[in-house]
CSV table of C-alpha atoms and ligand atoms in Angstrom, one decimal:
chain,number,residue,atom,x,y,z
U,8,GLY,CA,-0.7,21.6,-12.9
U,9,LYS,CA,-3.0,18.5,-14.0
U,10,SER,CA,-1.0,17.5,-17.5
U,11,GLY,CA,-3.9,17.4,-19.1
U,12,TYR,CA,-5.5,14.9,-16.8
U,13,ASP,CA,-8.6,15.4,-15.0
U,14,HIS,CA,-7.8,15.2,-11.8
U,15,TYR,CA,-4.5,15.0,-10.2
U,16,MET,CA,-5.2,11.8,-8.7
U,17,LEU,CA,-5.3,10.3,-12.2
U,18,LYS,CA,-2.0,12.2,-13.1
U,19,GLU,CA,-0.5,10.4,-9.7
U,20,ILE,CA,-1.7,7.0,-10.6
U,21,ASN,CA,0.2,7.4,-13.4
U,22,GLU,CA,3.5,8.7,-12.1
U,23,GLN,CA,4.3,6.1,-10.5
U,24,PRO,CA,6.9,4.5,-12.8
U,25,THR,CA,8.4,7.6,-12.3
U,26,ALA,CA,7.6,7.5,-8.8
U,27,VAL,CA,9.2,4.2,-7.7
U,28,ARG,CA,12.1,5.8,-10.3
U,29,GLN,CA,13.7,8.5,-7.7
U,30,CYS,CA,12.9,6.4,-4.7
U,31,CYS,CA,15.4,3.7,-6.0
U,32,GLY,CA,17.6,6.5,-7.7
U,33,GLU,CA,21.2,5.0,-6.4
U,34,ARG,CA,20.1,3.0,-3.4
U,35,VAL,CA,19.4,0.4,-5.1
U,36,SER,CA,23.3,-0.1,-6.4
U,37,GLU,CA,24.0,0.7,-3.0
U,38,LEU,CA,22.2,-2.0,-1.4
U,39,GLU,CA,23.7,-4.3,-4.6
U,40,ARG,CA,27.4,-2.8,-3.4
U,41,THR,CA,26.6,-3.3,0.4
U,42,ILE,CA,27.1,0.5,0.6
U,43,ASP,CA,25.2,2.4,3.7
U,44,VAL,CA,21.9,3.3,2.9
U,45,ASP,CA,21.2,6.8,3.5
U,46,SER,CA,23.0,6.7,6.2
U,47,LEU,CA,21.4,3.5,8.3
U,48,SER,CA,23.3,1.4,9.0
U,49,ALA,CA,24.2,2.8,12.8
U,50,LEU,CA,20.7,1.5,13.0
U,51,SER,CA,21.8,-2.2,11.8
U,52,VAL,CA,19.2,-4.8,13.3
U,53,PRO,CA,17.7,-3.2,16.5
U,54,GLU,CA,16.0,-5.7,18.8
U,55,ARG,CA,12.4,-4.6,17.8
U,56,VAL,CA,10.9,-2.4,15.4
U,57,GLN,CA,7.4,-0.4,15.7
U,58,PHE,CA,5.9,1.4,12.7
U,59,VAL,CA,3.5,4.1,13.7
U,60,ALA,CA,1.5,5.6,11.3
U,61,CYS,CA,-2.5,6.3,10.1
U,62,GLY,CA,-4.8,5.8,6.8
U,63,THR,CA,-2.7,4.6,3.6
U,64,SER,CA,1.0,4.7,5.6
U,65,TYR,CA,-0.6,2.3,7.8
U,66,HIS,CA,-0.7,0.0,5.7
U,67,ALA,CA,2.9,0.5,3.9
U,68,ALA,CA,3.8,-0.1,7.7
U,69,LEU,CA,1.8,-3.2,7.7
U,70,TYR,CA,3.7,-4.1,4.8
U,71,GLY,CA,6.6,-3.4,6.3
U,72,ALA,CA,6.7,-4.9,9.1
U,73,ARG,CA,6.2,-8.1,7.4
U,74,LEU,CA,9.4,-7.5,5.4
U,75,LEU,CA,11.0,-7.0,8.3
U,76,ARG,CA,9.4,-10.5,10.3
U,77,GLU,CA,10.2,-12.0,6.8
U,78,ARG,CA,13.7,-11.6,7.6
U,79,GLY,CA,13.9,-12.6,11.3
U,80,VAL,CA,13.1,-8.9,12.9
U,81,PRO,CA,10.3,-9.0,15.3
U,82,ALA,CA,8.5,-5.5,13.7
U,83,THR,CA,4.7,-4.9,14.5
U,84,ALA,CA,2.7,-1.9,13.1
U,85,PHE,CA,0.5,0.2,15.2
U,86,LEU,CA,-1.8,2.8,14.5
U,87,ALA,CA,-0.5,5.8,15.9
U,88,SER,CA,-2.8,7.0,17.4
U,89,GLU,CA,-3.3,3.6,19.3
U,90,TYR,CA,0.3,3.5,19.6
U,91,ASP,CA,0.7,3.5,23.7
U,92,THR,CA,4.4,2.7,24.8
U,93,ALA,CA,3.3,2.7,28.5
U,94,THR,CA,1.9,-0.9,27.3
U,95,LEU,CA,4.7,-2.0,25.1
U,96,PRO,CA,8.2,-2.6,25.2
U,97,VAL,CA,10.1,0.5,24.2
U,98,ASP,CA,13.6,1.0,25.0
U,99,GLU,CA,16.9,2.0,23.2
U,100,SER,CA,17.0,-1.3,21.0
U,101,THR,CA,13.6,-0.1,19.9
U,102,LEU,CA,13.8,1.4,16.5
U,103,VAL,CA,10.3,3.3,15.8
U,104,VAL,CA,9.2,4.1,12.2
U,105,GLY,CA,7.0,6.8,11.4
U,106,VAL,CA,5.6,6.4,7.9
U,107,THR,CA,3.9,9.4,7.2
U,108,GLN,CA,3.5,11.0,3.6
U,109,SER,CA,2.9,14.6,4.6
U,110,GLY,CA,4.9,15.0,7.8
U,111,GLU,CA,2.7,16.6,10.0
U,112,THR,CA,0.1,14.4,10.7
U,113,ALA,CA,-0.8,14.7,14.3
U,114,ASP,CA,-1.7,10.6,15.4
U,115,THR,CA,1.8,9.8,14.1
U,116,MET,CA,4.1,13.0,15.5
U,117,GLY,CA,2.4,11.8,19.0
U,118,ALA,CA,3.0,8.6,18.5
U,119,LEU,CA,6.6,9.5,17.4
U,120,ARG,CA,7.4,12.2,20.8
U,121,GLY,CA,5.8,9.2,22.6
U,122,ALA,CA,8.4,7.0,21.3
U,123,ASN,CA,11.4,9.7,21.5
U,124,GLY,CA,10.8,10.0,24.9
U,125,ALA,CA,10.7,6.5,25.7
U,126,GLY,CA,14.2,6.3,24.6
U,127,ALA,CA,13.8,4.9,21.5
U,128,THR,CA,15.8,5.3,18.3
U,129,THR,CA,13.2,7.0,15.6
U,130,LEU,CA,13.8,6.6,11.9
U,131,ALA,CA,10.9,9.5,9.7
U,132,VAL,CA,10.0,7.7,6.5
U,133,THR,CA,8.2,10.8,5.2
U,134,ASN,CA,8.0,12.4,1.4
U,135,VAL,CA,8.8,16.1,2.8
U,136,VAL,CA,12.1,17.6,3.4
U,137,GLY,CA,12.1,19.6,6.9
U,138,SER,CA,9.2,18.3,7.8
U,139,SER,CA,7.6,17.9,11.7
U,140,ALA,CA,8.7,14.4,11.1
U,141,ALA,CA,11.7,14.7,9.6
U,142,ARG,CA,12.7,17.0,11.9
U,143,THR,CA,11.8,15.2,14.9
U,144,CYS,CA,13.5,11.6,14.2
U,145,ASP,CA,16.5,10.4,14.5
U,146,HIS,CA,16.8,9.9,11.4
U,147,VAL,CA,15.1,10.2,8.1
U,148,MET,CA,14.2,8.4,4.3
U,149,TYR,CA,12.7,10.3,2.2
U,150,VAL,CA,10.6,8.8,-0.2
U,151,ARG,CA,10.9,11.2,-3.1
U,152,ALA,CA,7.5,10.7,-4.8
U,153,GLY,CA,7.4,14.2,-5.8
U,154,PRO,CA,4.8,16.9,-4.8
U,155,GLU,CA,1.3,14.7,-4.4
U,156,ILE,CA,-1.6,17.1,-4.6
U,157,GLY,CA,-4.2,15.1,-4.3
U,158,VAL,CA,-5.8,14.1,-0.9
U,159,ALA,CA,-6.0,10.5,-1.6
U,160,ALA,CA,-2.4,9.0,-1.6
U,161,THR,CA,-1.2,7.0,-4.6
U,162,LYS,CA,2.5,7.7,-6.0
U,163,THR,CA,3.6,8.4,-1.8
U,164,PHE,CA,1.4,4.9,-1.2
U,165,VAL,CA,3.9,3.5,-3.6
U,166,SER,CA,6.8,5.1,-2.9
U,167,GLN,CA,6.7,4.0,0.9
U,168,GLN,CA,6.4,0.5,-0.3
U,169,ILE,CA,9.1,0.9,-2.3
U,170,ALA,CA,10.8,2.9,0.3
U,171,LEU,CA,10.0,0.3,3.0
U,172,ALA,CA,11.4,-3.0,0.9
U,173,MET,CA,15.0,-1.1,0.7
U,174,LEU,CA,15.1,-0.1,4.4
U,175,ALA,CA,14.2,-4.0,5.0
U,176,CYS,CA,16.4,-4.9,3.1
U,177,GLU,CA,19.4,-2.6,4.6
U,178,LEU,CA,18.5,-3.0,8.3
U,179,THR,CA,18.9,-6.9,8.0
U,180,ASP,CA,21.6,-6.3,5.4
U,181,GLU,CA,20.0,-9.3,3.8
U,182,TYR,CA,21.7,-8.7,0.7
U,183,ASP,CA,18.2,-10.0,-2.3
U,184,ASP,CA,19.8,-10.5,-5.6
U,185,ASP,CA,15.8,-11.4,-6.8
U,186,LEU,CA,14.4,-8.5,-4.8
U,187,VAL,CA,17.0,-5.6,-6.3
U,188,GLU,CA,16.5,-7.2,-9.6
U,189,ALA,CA,12.9,-6.9,-9.4
U,190,LEU,CA,13.1,-3.1,-8.1
U,191,ARG,CA,14.9,-2.6,-11.3
U,192,ASP,CA,12.0,-4.0,-13.5
U,193,LEU,CA,9.0,-2.6,-10.9
U,194,PRO,CA,8.4,1.0,-12.6
U,195,ASP,CA,8.2,-0.9,-16.8
U,196,LYS,CA,5.9,-3.5,-14.7
U,197,LEU,CA,3.9,-0.5,-13.4
U,198,GLN,CA,3.0,1.4,-16.4
U,199,SER,CA,2.2,-1.9,-18.7
U,200,ILE,CA,-0.3,-1.7,-16.2
U,201,LEU,CA,-1.3,1.6,-16.8
U,202,ASP,CA,-1.1,1.1,-20.1
U,203,SER,CA,-3.4,-2.2,-20.7
U,204,SER,CA,-5.6,-1.7,-17.8
U,205,SER,CA,-9.2,-2.6,-17.6
U,206,GLY,CA,-9.9,-1.4,-14.5
U,207,ARG,CA,-12.6,1.6,-16.2
U,208,GLU,CA,-14.8,-1.3,-17.5
U,209,ILE,CA,-14.6,-2.8,-14.4
U,210,ALA,CA,-15.6,0.4,-12.5
U,211,ARG,CA,-18.4,1.1,-14.7
U,212,GLU,CA,-20.0,-2.9,-14.8
U,213,TYR,CA,-19.9,-2.2,-10.9
U,214,LEU,CA,-21.1,1.2,-10.5
U,215,GLU,CA,-24.8,-0.1,-8.8
U,216,ALA,CA,-23.0,-2.0,-6.4
U,217,ASP,CA,-24.3,-1.9,-2.6
U,218,ALA,CA,-20.6,-2.6,-1.4
U,219,TYR,CA,-16.9,-3.2,-2.7
U,220,PHE,CA,-14.7,-6.2,-0.9
U,221,PHE,CA,-11.5,-6.1,-1.2
U,222,ILE,CA,-9.2,-9.9,-0.8
U,223,GLY,CA,-5.9,-10.8,-0.3
U,224,ARG,CA,-3.4,-12.7,2.1
U,225,GLY,CA,0.0,-12.5,3.4
U,226,TYR,CA,1.4,-9.1,1.9
U,227,ASN,CA,-1.5,-8.9,-0.5
U,228,ALA,CA,-2.9,-8.1,3.0
U,229,PRO,CA,-2.8,-4.5,3.3
U,230,VAL,CA,-3.4,-3.9,-0.2
U,231,ALA,CA,-6.6,-5.5,0.4
U,232,LEU,CA,-7.5,-2.7,3.2
U,233,GLU,CA,-5.7,0.1,1.1
U,234,GLY,CA,-8.0,-0.5,-1.8
U,235,ALA,CA,-11.2,-0.5,0.4
U,236,LEU,CA,-9.8,2.4,2.0
U,237,LYS,CA,-9.2,4.5,-2.1
U,238,MET,CA,-13.1,3.4,-2.5
U,239,LYS,CA,-14.5,4.6,0.4
U,240,GLU,CA,-12.5,7.8,0.1
U,241,ILE,CA,-13.4,9.0,-3.3
U,242,THR,CA,-16.6,7.2,-4.2
U,243,TYR,CA,-18.4,7.2,-1.2
U,244,LYS,CA,-19.3,4.2,-1.3
U,245,HIS,CA,-19.0,1.6,0.8
U,246,ALA,CA,-16.1,-0.6,0.8
U,247,GLU,CA,-14.2,-3.2,2.9
U,248,GLY,CA,-10.9,-5.4,2.6
U,249,PHE,CA,-10.1,-8.2,4.7
U,250,PRO,CA,-7.2,-10.5,5.2
U,251,ALA,CA,-8.8,-13.1,2.9
U,252,GLY,CA,-8.8,-16.3,5.7
U,253,GLU,CA,-11.2,-13.3,7.5
U,254,LEU,CA,-14.1,-13.2,5.2
U,255,LYS,CA,-15.9,-16.5,6.4
U,256,HIS,CA,-15.5,-15.3,9.5
U,257,GLY,CA,-18.4,-12.5,9.4
U,258,PRO,CA,-18.4,-11.0,5.9
U,259,LEU,CA,-19.9,-13.5,4.2
U,260,ALA,CA,-22.7,-12.8,5.2
U,261,LEU,CA,-23.5,-9.2,3.3
U,262,VAL,CA,-21.6,-11.1,-0.2
U,263,THR,CA,-24.7,-10.7,-2.8
U,264,ASP,CA,-25.0,-10.5,-6.3
U,265,ARG,CA,-24.7,-6.7,-5.7
U,266,THR,CA,-21.0,-6.6,-3.7
U,267,PRO,CA,-18.1,-7.6,-6.3
U,268,VAL,CA,-15.1,-8.8,-4.3
U,269,PHE,CA,-12.3,-8.1,-5.4
U,270,ALA,CA,-9.5,-11.2,-4.7
U,271,LEU,CA,-5.6,-9.9,-5.5
U,272,VAL,CA,-4.8,-13.6,-6.1
U,273,THR,CA,-0.9,-13.5,-6.9
U,274,ALA,CA,2.2,-16.1,-6.8
U,275,GLY,CA,3.6,-15.9,-3.1
U,276,SER,CA,1.0,-15.4,-1.4
U,277,ASN,CA,-0.9,-18.3,-0.6
U,278,PRO,CA,-3.6,-18.3,-4.1
U,279,THR,CA,-4.6,-21.7,-3.2
U,280,LYS,CA,-6.3,-20.6,0.2
U,281,THR,CA,-7.0,-17.3,-1.5
U,282,ILE,CA,-9.1,-18.9,-4.3
U,283,GLY,CA,-10.4,-21.1,-2.3
U,284,ASN,CA,-12.6,-17.8,-0.4
U,285,VAL,CA,-12.7,-17.2,-4.1
U,286,LYS,CA,-15.3,-20.5,-4.7
U,287,GLU,CA,-17.3,-19.6,-1.5
U,288,VAL,CA,-17.8,-15.8,-2.5
U,289,GLU,CA,-19.5,-17.1,-6.4
U,290,THR,CA,-21.6,-19.7,-4.4
U,291,ARG,CA,-23.2,-17.0,-2.6
U,292,GLY,CA,-23.5,-15.4,-6.3
U,293,GLY,CA,-21.0,-12.7,-5.5
U,294,PRO,CA,-19.0,-10.9,-8.5
U,295,VAL,CA,-15.1,-11.7,-8.1
U,296,VAL,CA,-13.0,-9.6,-9.9
U,297,ALA,CA,-9.6,-11.2,-9.5
U,298,VAL,CA,-6.3,-9.5,-9.5
U,299,THR,CA,-3.8,-11.8,-10.1
U,300,ASP,CA,-0.5,-12.4,-12.4
U,301,GLY,CA,-2.0,-15.8,-13.5
U,302,CYS,CA,-1.0,-18.2,-10.8
U,303,ASP,CA,-3.0,-21.2,-10.0
U,304,ASP,CA,-5.5,-20.0,-12.6
U,305,VAL,CA,-7.9,-18.0,-11.5
U,306,ALA,CA,-9.4,-16.9,-13.5
U,307,ARG,CA,-11.2,-19.8,-13.9
U,308,TYR,CA,-13.3,-18.7,-10.9
U,309,ALA,CA,-13.6,-14.8,-11.8
U,310,ASP,CA,-16.1,-13.1,-13.8
U,311,HIS,CA,-13.1,-10.2,-14.2
U,312,VAL,CA,-9.6,-10.3,-14.7
U,313,LEU,CA,-7.3,-8.2,-13.9
U,314,GLU,CA,-4.2,-8.5,-15.0
U,315,VAL,CA,-0.7,-7.9,-13.4
U,316,PRO,CA,3.0,-9.2,-14.4
U,317,GLU,CA,4.8,-11.7,-12.5
U,318,THR,CA,7.5,-9.8,-10.1
U,319,HIS,CA,9.0,-11.1,-6.9
U,320,SER,CA,7.0,-12.4,-4.4
U,321,ALA,CA,7.1,-8.9,-2.2
U,322,LEU,CA,6.4,-6.6,-5.1
U,323,ALA,CA,3.4,-7.9,-5.8
U,324,PRO,CA,1.0,-6.1,-3.8
U,325,VAL,CA,2.5,-3.2,-5.4
U,326,LEU,CA,1.1,-3.7,-9.2
U,327,GLY,CA,-2.0,-5.4,-7.6
U,328,ASN,CA,-2.7,-1.8,-6.1
U,329,VAL,CA,-2.3,-0.2,-9.0
U,330,GLN,CA,-5.5,-2.2,-10.4
U,331,LEU,CA,-7.0,-0.6,-7.8
U,332,GLN,CA,-6.4,2.5,-7.3
U,333,LEU,CA,-8.1,3.0,-11.7
U,334,VAL,CA,-10.7,0.9,-10.5
U,335,SER,CA,-11.9,3.7,-7.5
U,336,TYR,CA,-10.7,6.1,-9.7
U,337,TRP,CA,-13.5,5.1,-12.7
U,338,VAL,CA,-15.6,5.2,-9.7
U,339,ALA,CA,-15.3,7.9,-8.2
U,340,ASN,CA,-15.3,9.3,-12.2
U,341,GLU,CA,-18.3,7.9,-13.1
U,342,LEU,CA,-20.4,9.1,-10.2
U,343,GLY,CA,-19.2,12.6,-10.8
U,344,ARG,CA,-17.6,12.7,-7.5
U,345,SER,CA,-15.3,15.2,-5.8
U,346,ILE,CA,-12.0,13.2,-6.6
U,347,ASP,CA,-9.1,15.5,-5.6
U,348,LYS,CA,-10.6,16.7,-2.1
U,349,PRO,CA,-13.3,14.1,-1.1
U,350,ARG,CA,-15.7,16.0,1.6
U,351,ASN,CA,-14.9,15.9,5.1
U,352,LEU,CA,-11.1,15.1,4.1
U,353,ALA,CA,-8.2,16.9,4.3
U,354,LYS,CA,-4.2,16.2,2.9
U,355,SER,CA,-2.9,16.6,6.1
U,356,VAL,CA,-4.4,15.8,9.6
U,357,THR,CA,-2.9,18.3,12.1
U,358,VAL,CA,-5.7,17.2,15.1
U,359,GLU,CA,-5.6,13.7,17.1
V,122,M6R,O1,0.6,12.3,5.7
V,122,M6R,P1,0.2,11.3,6.4
V,122,M6R,O2,0.9,10.0,5.6
V,122,M6R,O3,0.7,10.8,7.7
V,122,M6R,O4,-1.1,10.7,6.3
V,122,M6R,C1,-2.0,9.7,6.7
V,122,M6R,C2,-3.4,9.7,6.5
V,122,M6R,O5,-4.3,10.8,6.5
V,122,M6R,C3,-3.5,9.4,4.8
V,122,M6R,O6,-2.8,8.6,4.7
V,122,M6R,C4,-5.0,9.3,4.5
V,122,M6R,O7,-5.9,8.2,5.0
V,122,M6R,C5,-4.9,9.5,2.9
V,122,M6R,N1,-6.0,10.6,2.3
V,122,M6R,C6,-5.7,7.9,2.5
V,122,M6R,O8,-5.9,8.2,0.8
């Protein structure tokens, strides 16, 4: 059941500290002691990595690709429906990672079969044991989030991010002291957001908005996209996410006093430049909600602040995302939407 929550989505949002603990499990100590996590060392340092995924899982893939590139591995995230081995270098030295919560998404399965056919090594990052993706790929890494009932992906997204962070360390044998320590601290930090978020008040303040925009740079860019997807999916309101620099290349024309802009501003993801974009919004009369660890004093330029604790720069987006989940949830709740089963959508999309 819903354990006293009105919706599975809220229950699952609140289960995220546990989901992260489960995903980390013994893996974090294995990373620390350079033990082979999930028997993945057979894959060590492929020539290139290609991620294939859809929707929220694609946002996790964008994040995972960035983590690998930062560690020197050429890595790209593809929307599974656009992945085409005929137009890409794919061979035995290519690792293709399918990121799919359900392990059944038709687009992702199609891409993985294509990758297998082209001779790549394939890895499924999935939540469902024995799923099609798990059975089709050469290797599998389970994200261990526990069952997710709400159509909106919440705790599985966080778990995918964490799994991909560990995968990046494992693949590159790059033992990152600070990252491992930050992974250990992450569940408590998530909990502190869940205990103190003012997401509900912010949601009420902007219920009448014409549209919601989300911006962030670097590690925060995929979370800006995810923030918008979640908002659309469960509230049926217009929402768009952009890498912050893109705002001025077109979308800024839409900014008015009825379009709140949620800006992810955290240390290590180019906060000074994002604040520049925040000022552009402010000048056009757009309300700004900063999701921030307090770096660069962004509060001075924002109408509201949603705080996140400081953490490793690569994990800041994991925390920021939870604040955005809560805002979307409360907007949908206030609007009386069918939160766990949004119209027109299914939990697992088995057609191409
Ligand atoms: O099961 P998958 O991770 O492969 O699903 C992919 C998307 O259909 C899914 O993430 C979808 O975008 C979510 N409902 C968004 O909340």
